[in-house]
Tab-separated table of C-alpha atoms in Angstrom:
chain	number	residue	atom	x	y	z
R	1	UNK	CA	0.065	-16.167	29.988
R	2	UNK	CA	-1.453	-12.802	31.367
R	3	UNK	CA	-2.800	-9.999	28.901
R	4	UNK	CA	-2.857	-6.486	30.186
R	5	UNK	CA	-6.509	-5.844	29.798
R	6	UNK	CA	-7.572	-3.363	26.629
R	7	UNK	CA	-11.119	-2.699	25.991
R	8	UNK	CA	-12.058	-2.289	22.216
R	9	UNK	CA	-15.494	-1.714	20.610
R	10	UNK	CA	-16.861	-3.204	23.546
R	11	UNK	CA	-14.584	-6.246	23.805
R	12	UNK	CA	-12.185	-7.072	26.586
R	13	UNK	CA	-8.641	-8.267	24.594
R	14	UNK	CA	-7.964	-9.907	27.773
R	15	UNK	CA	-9.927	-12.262	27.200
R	16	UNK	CA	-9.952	-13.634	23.635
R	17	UNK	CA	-9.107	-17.051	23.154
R	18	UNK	CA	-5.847	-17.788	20.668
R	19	UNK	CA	-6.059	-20.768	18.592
R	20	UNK	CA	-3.237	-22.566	17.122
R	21	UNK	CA	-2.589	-22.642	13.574
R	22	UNK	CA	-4.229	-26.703	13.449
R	23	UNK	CA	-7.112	-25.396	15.132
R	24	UNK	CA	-7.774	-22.763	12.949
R	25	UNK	CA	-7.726	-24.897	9.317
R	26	UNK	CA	-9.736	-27.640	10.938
R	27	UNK	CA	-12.597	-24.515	11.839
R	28	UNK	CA	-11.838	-23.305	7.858
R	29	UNK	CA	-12.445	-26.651	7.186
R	30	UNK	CA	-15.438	-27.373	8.666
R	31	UNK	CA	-17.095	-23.922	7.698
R	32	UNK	CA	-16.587	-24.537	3.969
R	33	UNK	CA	-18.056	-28.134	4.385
R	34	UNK	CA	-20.925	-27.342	6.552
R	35	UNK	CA	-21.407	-23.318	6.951
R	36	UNK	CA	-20.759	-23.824	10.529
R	37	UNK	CA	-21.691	-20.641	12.255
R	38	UNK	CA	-20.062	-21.750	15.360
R	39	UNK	CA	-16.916	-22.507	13.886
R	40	UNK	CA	-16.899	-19.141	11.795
R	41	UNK	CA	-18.088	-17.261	15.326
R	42	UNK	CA	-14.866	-18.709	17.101
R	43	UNK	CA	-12.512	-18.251	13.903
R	44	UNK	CA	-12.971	-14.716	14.127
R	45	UNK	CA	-12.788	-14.328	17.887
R	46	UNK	CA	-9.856	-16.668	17.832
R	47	UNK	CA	-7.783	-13.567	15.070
R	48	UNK	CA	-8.975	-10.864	17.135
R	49	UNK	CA	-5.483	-9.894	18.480
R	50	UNK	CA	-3.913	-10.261	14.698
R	51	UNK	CA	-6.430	-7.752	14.359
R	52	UNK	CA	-5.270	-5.758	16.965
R	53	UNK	CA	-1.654	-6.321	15.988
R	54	UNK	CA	-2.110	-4.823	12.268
R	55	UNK	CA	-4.118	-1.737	13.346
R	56	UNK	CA	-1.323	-0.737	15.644
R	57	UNK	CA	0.596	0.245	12.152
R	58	UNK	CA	-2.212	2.130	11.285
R	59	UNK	CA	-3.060	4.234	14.296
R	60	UNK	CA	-1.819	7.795	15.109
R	61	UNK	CA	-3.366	9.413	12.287
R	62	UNK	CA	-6.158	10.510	14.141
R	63	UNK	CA	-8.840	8.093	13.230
R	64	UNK	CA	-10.567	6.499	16.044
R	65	UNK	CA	-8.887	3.165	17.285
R	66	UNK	CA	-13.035	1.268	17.420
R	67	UNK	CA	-13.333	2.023	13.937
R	68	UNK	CA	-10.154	0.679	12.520
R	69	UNK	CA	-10.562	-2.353	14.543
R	70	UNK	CA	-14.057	-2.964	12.995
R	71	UNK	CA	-12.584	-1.891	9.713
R	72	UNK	CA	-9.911	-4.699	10.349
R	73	UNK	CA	-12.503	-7.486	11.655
R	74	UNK	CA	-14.251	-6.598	7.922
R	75	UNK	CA	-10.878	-7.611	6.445
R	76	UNK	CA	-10.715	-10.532	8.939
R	77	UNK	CA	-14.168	-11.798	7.722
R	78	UNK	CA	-12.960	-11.571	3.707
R	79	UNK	CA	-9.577	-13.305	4.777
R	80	UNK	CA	-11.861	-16.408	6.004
R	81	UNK	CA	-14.556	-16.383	3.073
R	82	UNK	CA	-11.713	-16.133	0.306
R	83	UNK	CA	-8.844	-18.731	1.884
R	84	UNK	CA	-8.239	-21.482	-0.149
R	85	UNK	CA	-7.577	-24.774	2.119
R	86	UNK	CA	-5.175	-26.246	-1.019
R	87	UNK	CA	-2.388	-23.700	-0.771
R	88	UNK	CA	0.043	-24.489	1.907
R	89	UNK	CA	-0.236	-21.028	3.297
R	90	UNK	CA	-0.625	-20.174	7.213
R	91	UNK	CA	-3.919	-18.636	7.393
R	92	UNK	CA	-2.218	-15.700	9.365
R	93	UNK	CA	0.045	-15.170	6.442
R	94	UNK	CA	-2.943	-14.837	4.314
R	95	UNK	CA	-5.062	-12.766	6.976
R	96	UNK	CA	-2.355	-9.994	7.641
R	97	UNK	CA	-2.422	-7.934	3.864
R	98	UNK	CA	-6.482	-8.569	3.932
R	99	UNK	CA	-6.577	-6.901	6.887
R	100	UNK	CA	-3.934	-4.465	5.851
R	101	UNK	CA	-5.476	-3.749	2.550
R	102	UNK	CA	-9.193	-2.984	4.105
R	103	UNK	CA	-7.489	-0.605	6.179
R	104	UNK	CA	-5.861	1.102	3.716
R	105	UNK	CA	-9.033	0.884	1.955
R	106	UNK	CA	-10.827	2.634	4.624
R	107	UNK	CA	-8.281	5.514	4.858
R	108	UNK	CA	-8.322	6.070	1.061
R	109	UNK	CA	-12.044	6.801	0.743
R	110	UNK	CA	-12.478	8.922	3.939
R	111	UNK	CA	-8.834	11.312	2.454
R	112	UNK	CA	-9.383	14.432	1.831
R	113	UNK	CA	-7.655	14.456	-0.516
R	114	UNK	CA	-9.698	13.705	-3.904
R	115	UNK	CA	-8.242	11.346	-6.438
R	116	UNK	CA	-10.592	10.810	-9.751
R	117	UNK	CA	-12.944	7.768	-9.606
R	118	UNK	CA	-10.743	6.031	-12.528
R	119	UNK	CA	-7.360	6.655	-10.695
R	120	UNK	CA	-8.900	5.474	-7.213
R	121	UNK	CA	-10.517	1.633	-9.222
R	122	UNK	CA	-7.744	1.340	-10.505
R	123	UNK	CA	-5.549	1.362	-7.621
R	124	UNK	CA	-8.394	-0.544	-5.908
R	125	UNK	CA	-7.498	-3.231	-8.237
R	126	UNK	CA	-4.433	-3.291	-7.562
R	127	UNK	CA	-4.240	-3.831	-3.884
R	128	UNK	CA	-6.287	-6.380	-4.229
R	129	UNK	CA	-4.162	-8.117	-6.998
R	130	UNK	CA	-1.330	-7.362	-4.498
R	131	UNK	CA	-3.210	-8.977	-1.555
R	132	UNK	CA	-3.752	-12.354	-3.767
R	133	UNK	CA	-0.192	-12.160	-5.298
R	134	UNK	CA	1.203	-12.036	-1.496
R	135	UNK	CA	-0.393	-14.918	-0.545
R	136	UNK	CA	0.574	-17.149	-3.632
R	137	UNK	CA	4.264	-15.756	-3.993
R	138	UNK	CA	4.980	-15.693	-0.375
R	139	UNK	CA	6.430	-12.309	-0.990
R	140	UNK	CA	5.490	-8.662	-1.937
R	141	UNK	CA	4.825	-8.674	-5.272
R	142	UNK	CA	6.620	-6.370	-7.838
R	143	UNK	CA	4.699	-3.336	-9.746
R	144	UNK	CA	4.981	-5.376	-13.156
R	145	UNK	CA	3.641	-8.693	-11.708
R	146	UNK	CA	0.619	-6.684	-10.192
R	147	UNK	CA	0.249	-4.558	-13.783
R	148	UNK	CA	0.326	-7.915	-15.761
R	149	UNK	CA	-2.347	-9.678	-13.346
R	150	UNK	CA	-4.338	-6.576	-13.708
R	151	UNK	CA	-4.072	-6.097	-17.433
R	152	UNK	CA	-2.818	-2.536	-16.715
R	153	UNK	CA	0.013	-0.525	-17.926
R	154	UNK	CA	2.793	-0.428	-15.158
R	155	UNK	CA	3.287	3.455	-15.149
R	156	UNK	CA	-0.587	3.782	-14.470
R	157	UNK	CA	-0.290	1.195	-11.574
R	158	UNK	CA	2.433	3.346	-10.260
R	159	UNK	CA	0.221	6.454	-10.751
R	160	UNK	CA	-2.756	5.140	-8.802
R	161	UNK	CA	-1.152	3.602	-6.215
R	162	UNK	CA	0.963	6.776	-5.373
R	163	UNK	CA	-2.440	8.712	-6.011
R	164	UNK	CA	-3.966	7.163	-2.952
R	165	UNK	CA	-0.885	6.808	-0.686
R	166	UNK	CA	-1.719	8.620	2.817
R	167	UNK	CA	-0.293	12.430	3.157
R	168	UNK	CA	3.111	12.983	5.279
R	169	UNK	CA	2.238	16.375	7.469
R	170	UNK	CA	4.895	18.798	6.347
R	171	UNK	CA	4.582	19.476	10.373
R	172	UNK	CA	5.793	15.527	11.438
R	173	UNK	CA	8.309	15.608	13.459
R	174	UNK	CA	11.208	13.779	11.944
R	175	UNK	CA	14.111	14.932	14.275
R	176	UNK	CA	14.378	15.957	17.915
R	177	UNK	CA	17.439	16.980	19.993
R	178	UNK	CA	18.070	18.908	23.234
R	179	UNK	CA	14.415	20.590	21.988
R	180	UNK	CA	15.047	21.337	18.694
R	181	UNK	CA	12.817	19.561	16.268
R	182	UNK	CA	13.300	18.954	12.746
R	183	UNK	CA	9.860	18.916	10.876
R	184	UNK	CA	9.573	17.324	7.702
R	185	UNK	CA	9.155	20.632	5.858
R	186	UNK	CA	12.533	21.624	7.077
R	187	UNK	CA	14.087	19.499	4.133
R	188	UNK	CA	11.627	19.778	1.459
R	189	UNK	CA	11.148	23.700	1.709
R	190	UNK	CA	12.146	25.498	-1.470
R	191	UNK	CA	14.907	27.442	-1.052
R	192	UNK	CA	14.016	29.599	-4.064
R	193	UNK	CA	10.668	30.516	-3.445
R	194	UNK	CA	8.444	30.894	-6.339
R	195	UNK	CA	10.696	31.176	-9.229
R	196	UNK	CA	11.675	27.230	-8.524
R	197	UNK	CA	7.849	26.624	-8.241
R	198	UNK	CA	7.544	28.050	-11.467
R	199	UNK	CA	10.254	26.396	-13.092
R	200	UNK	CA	9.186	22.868	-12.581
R	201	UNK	CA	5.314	24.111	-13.921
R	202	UNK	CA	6.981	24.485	-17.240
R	203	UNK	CA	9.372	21.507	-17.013
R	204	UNK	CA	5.948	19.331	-16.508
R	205	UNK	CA	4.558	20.901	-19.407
R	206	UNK	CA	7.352	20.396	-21.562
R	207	UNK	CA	7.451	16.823	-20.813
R	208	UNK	CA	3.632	16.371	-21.985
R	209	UNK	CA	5.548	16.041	-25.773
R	210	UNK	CA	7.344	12.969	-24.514
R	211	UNK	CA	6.552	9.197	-24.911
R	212	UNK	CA	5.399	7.273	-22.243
R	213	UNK	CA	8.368	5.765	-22.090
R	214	UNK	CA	10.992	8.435	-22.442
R	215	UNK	CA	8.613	10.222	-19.589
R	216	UNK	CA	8.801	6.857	-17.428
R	217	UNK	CA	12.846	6.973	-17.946
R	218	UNK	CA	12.912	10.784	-17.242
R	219	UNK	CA	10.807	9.906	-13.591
R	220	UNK	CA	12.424	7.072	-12.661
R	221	UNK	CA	15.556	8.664	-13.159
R	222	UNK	CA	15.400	12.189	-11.640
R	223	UNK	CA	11.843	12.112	-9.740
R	224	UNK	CA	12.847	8.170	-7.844
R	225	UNK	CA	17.100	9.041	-8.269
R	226	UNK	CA	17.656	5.479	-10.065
R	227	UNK	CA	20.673	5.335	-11.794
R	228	UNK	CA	20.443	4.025	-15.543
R	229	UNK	CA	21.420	0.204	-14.939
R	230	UNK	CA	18.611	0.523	-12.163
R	231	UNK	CA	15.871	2.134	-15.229
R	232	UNK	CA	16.834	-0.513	-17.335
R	233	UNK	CA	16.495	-3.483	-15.324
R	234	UNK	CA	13.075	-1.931	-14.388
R	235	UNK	CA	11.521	-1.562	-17.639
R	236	UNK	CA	13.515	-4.287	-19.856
R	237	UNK	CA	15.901	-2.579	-21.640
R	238	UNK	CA	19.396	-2.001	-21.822
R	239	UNK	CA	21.492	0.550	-20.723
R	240	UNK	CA	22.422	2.086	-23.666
R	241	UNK	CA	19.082	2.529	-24.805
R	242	UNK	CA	18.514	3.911	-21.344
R	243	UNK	CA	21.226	6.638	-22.293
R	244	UNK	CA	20.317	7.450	-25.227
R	245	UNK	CA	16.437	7.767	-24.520
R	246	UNK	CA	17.548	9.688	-22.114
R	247	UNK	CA	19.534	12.410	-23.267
R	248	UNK	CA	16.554	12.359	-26.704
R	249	UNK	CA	14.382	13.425	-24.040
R	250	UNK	CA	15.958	16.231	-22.094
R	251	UNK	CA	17.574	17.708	-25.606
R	252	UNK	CA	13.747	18.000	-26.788
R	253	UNK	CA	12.758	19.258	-23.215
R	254	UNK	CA	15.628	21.812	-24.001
R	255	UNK	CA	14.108	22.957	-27.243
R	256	UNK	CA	10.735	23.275	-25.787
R	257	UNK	CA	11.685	25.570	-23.144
């Protein structure tokens, strides 16, 4: 099969080999037995173009291509020191969120965007509990299984991991037609200026008085649009609780403002 030729940090795609999935656990194999640099040298070589395939969901943000393909060998290289030959996983299953999760790594720490130390470990931790939840579930894990295997509370999971999520351009293009493009700031604008900016500075503030739980409701419900058999599902209780949580909340909010 012929490979249009792409040239890399200095490496001609073209030409990398592509093992099968035997040949690859019988090379894991024999580099946890015997440290085999060969074996480790052509395990890597032999991933290079799931490599290439993951960065291709990460490019167009105006990083260079070399560096996210070197970020993405790094993640590569972890993916083969971590993988545990008893799970009946492919290693490519495995080797996909590694490499994933040190690009998204990579693109975190260089934001501009500054999140606090605490808020950025902590959602550190969490990708990487997500990364090993992944490979034993054989699914994306939910935000509760990666809060529990953390020892974190769920609404600061969701906190941190939204914290470090990349930046939409309010200039991205989401619509074109005939020359007329829709940018994303098109349908978040305000259409009341400042007074709505205002508004929702106070409505925050009120809300500092609630419980962690009537402010996870009041999110979940007006700030994610999840209806209340949705909220309850989501944090365990029922739906009349939900409701009456609820309206507690937004009657105090009322007497605050």
């Amino acid at each position: 099969m012929a490979y249009q030729k792409v040239v890399i940090s200095g490496i001609d795609t073209s030409k990398l080999e592509v093992l099968r999935e035997e040949e690859k656990m019988a090379l894991l194999r024999e580099i946890q037995e015997t440290g085999s640099k060969e074996a480790r040298d052509r395990l890597i070589n032999g991933n290079l173009r799931l490599v290439l395939s993951v960065i291709q969901r990460f490019t167009g943000r105006g990083e260079d291509v070399d560096d996210l393909f070197q970020i993405g060998v790094i993640g590569l290289i972890k993916a083969i020191n971590n993988f545990d030959l008893t799970k009946e996983v492919r290693f490519s299953t495995y080797c996909v969120p590694m490499i994933s999760g040190e690009l998204r790594r990579f693109l975190r720490d260089y934001n501009h965007i500054k999140v606090s130390r605490t808020l950025r470990d902590l959602a550190y931790r969490a990708m990487q509990a997500k990364e090993r939840l992944t490979a034993d579930l054989q699914r994306d894990p939910t935000i509760d299984e990666i809060a529990k295997e953390i020892d974190a509370k769920r609404s600061d999971v969701v906190l941190a991991l939204e914290s470090v999520s990349d930046p939409v351009s309010l200039y991205e293009p989401v619509y074109s037609e005939s020359g007329d493009t829709l940018y994303v700031l098109d349908q978040v604008k305000d259409k009341n200026g400042i007074d709505d900016w205002l508004d929702e500075l106070v409505l925050r503030d009120a809300m500092k008085s609630l419980g962690e739980r009537e402010k996870s409701i009041l999110y979940l419900r007006f700030f994610r649009g999840k209806t209340q058999v949705e909220v309850a599902k989501e944090i365990g209780i029922s739906q009349a609780q939900v409701s009456r949580l609820e309206k507690g909340a937004l009657q105090r909010i009322k007497g605050d403002l």
